[in-house]
Every structure is written in structure tokens, then in C-alpha cells.
Short mmCIF file of C-alpha atoms in Angstrom, two decimals:
data_model
loop_
_atom_site.label_atom_id
_atom_site.label_comp_id
_atom_site.label_asym_id
_atom_site.label_seq_id
_atom_site.Cartn_x
_atom_site.Cartn_y
_atom_site.Cartn_z
CA PHE A 1 0.54 -0.26 0.18
CA THR A 2 1.20 3.53 -0.87
CA SER A 3 -0.09 6.77 -0.95
CA SER A 4 0.66 10.45 -1.90
CA ILE A 5 1.78 12.10 0.65
CA ASP A 6 -1.55 14.37 0.40
CA GLN A 7 -3.12 11.74 -0.22
CA ALA A 8 -2.23 10.33 2.93
CA LEU A 9 -2.10 14.59 4.78
CA ALA A 10 -5.90 14.71 3.51
CA VAL A 11 -7.02 11.66 5.17
CA MET A 12 -5.07 12.57 8.12
CA ASN A 13 -6.84 15.25 8.50
CA GLY A 14 -9.86 15.66 6.47
CA GLU A 15 -13.16 16.54 7.33
CA PHE A 16 -14.52 12.83 7.44
CA THR A 17 -11.51 11.35 8.84
CA ASN A 18 -13.20 13.84 12.24
CA ARG A 19 -16.09 13.09 11.88
CA ILE A 20 -15.41 9.60 12.09
CA SER A 21 -13.54 9.22 15.27
CA ARG A 22 -15.06 11.11 17.50
CA VAL A 23 -18.45 9.81 19.97
CA SER A 24 -21.85 10.47 18.38
CA GLU A 25 -25.25 9.28 18.14
CA LYS A 26 -24.54 7.66 14.99
CA SER A 27 -20.96 7.05 15.05
CA LEU A 28 -18.79 3.71 15.77
CA LEU A 29 -17.64 5.22 19.16
CA GLY A 30 -21.21 6.69 20.25
CA ARG A 31 -22.97 2.88 19.12
CA ILE A 32 -19.78 1.33 21.33
CA PHE A 33 -19.98 3.68 23.94
CA LYS A 34 -23.07 3.11 24.51
CA GLU A 35 -23.92 -0.39 24.30
CA HIS A 36 -20.61 -1.57 26.05
CA ARG A 37 -19.52 -0.08 29.35
CA ALA A 38 -15.71 -1.65 30.12
CA ALA A 39 -13.05 -0.08 28.67
CA ASP A 40 -11.59 -3.34 27.78
CA ASP A 41 -14.89 -4.30 25.85
CA ARG A 42 -15.07 -0.93 23.93
CA ILE A 43 -11.58 -1.75 22.98
CA LYS A 44 -12.03 -5.52 21.42
CA GLU A 45 -15.37 -3.80 19.76
CA LEU A 46 -12.38 -0.93 18.40
CA TYR A 47 -10.60 -3.50 16.38
CA LEU A 48 -13.65 -5.76 14.98
CA ALA A 49 -14.84 -2.71 13.89
CA LEU A 50 -11.37 -1.58 12.47
CA LEU A 51 -9.37 -4.54 12.17
CA PHE A 52 -11.51 -7.53 11.66
CA ARG A 53 -9.93 -9.07 14.19
CA GLU A 54 -9.57 -8.86 18.43
CA PRO A 55 -6.38 -7.33 20.00
CA GLN A 56 -3.35 -9.44 21.03
CA ALA A 57 -3.45 -9.34 24.74
CA ALA A 58 -0.39 -6.58 24.00
CA GLU A 59 -2.74 -5.13 22.13
CA LEU A 60 -5.18 -4.22 24.29
CA GLN A 61 -2.68 -3.68 27.69
CA ARG A 62 -1.50 -1.00 25.53
CA ALA A 63 -4.72 0.36 24.45
CA LEU A 64 -6.24 0.33 28.59
CA GLU A 65 -2.80 1.37 29.59
CA PHE A 66 -3.81 4.91 26.69
CA VAL A 67 -7.39 4.97 27.19
CA ASN A 68 -6.87 4.77 31.23
CA SER A 69 -3.97 7.80 32.35
CA GLY A 70 -6.51 10.56 33.61
CA GLY A 71 -9.62 7.97 33.36
CA PRO A 72 -11.07 6.63 30.82
CA THR A 73 -12.27 9.83 29.25
CA GLN A 74 -14.20 9.09 25.48
CA ARG A 75 -11.32 11.75 24.16
CA ASN A 76 -9.21 8.75 24.73
CA PHE A 77 -11.01 6.65 23.24
CA GLU A 78 -11.78 8.93 20.16
CA ASP A 79 -7.66 9.18 19.87
CA LEU A 80 -6.98 5.48 19.75
CA MET A 81 -9.71 5.57 17.15
CA PHE A 82 -7.73 8.01 14.93
CA ALA A 83 -5.23 5.36 15.38
CA LEU A 84 -5.90 2.68 14.98
CA LEU A 85 -7.77 4.43 11.71
CA MET A 86 -3.75 5.55 10.25
CA THR A 87 -2.42 1.83 10.77
CA THR A 88 -0.63 1.12 7.76
CA GLU A 89 -3.37 -2.53 8.33
CA PHE A 90 -6.26 -0.67 8.59
CA ALA A 91 -5.69 0.98 5.20
CA THR A 92 -4.64 -2.21 3.87
CA ASN A 93 -7.92 -4.08 4.89
CA HIS A 94 -10.40 -1.33 3.24
#
């Protein structure tokens, strides 16, 4: 998978990416927040939705440490989703 610098910047900074990586009533994260209360369940759902697999044990541990830093806030989950959207694994799966 390759992309130009312009394409990469458009994906990273574009309105679409910004909109889908936020918790809102109609977003993926909004649904996950509504259906799951535990942080580890939310992380597993994100991985399944974006990468079509559950996180490996080390990935889950790192993600839990991140989302729980300063309390499991919506913003931390939004940042985690953005990071997953920027992975090569996501780009090659979609």
C-alpha cells in the first residue's frame, strides 16, 4: 500500500476522518459507548470494527493503559480510534 503525501495528509486531517473518529449519536464510537461499559470491551469492539480482529494481549494492554490514563474519557477513545484508522493494517483492509 502506498499513498502520496497529499493523500496521507487529506486522510489524517480531513473532515471525514475527524467526523467518524468522534463519539456522537450516529457514530461507531457512539454505538460502542452505548452498548459497552467496560473499557476492554470497547477496545475489542473498535478492533473488530476497524481491523476485523480482536486485539492481541499486548495491544489490549497498551490500549487499556492509554484510555485509562487520566480516566477513561471519550477523548482517549477518540484518539485510539484515530490511531487505528491511521494504521497500515486498516488501510490495507479497506
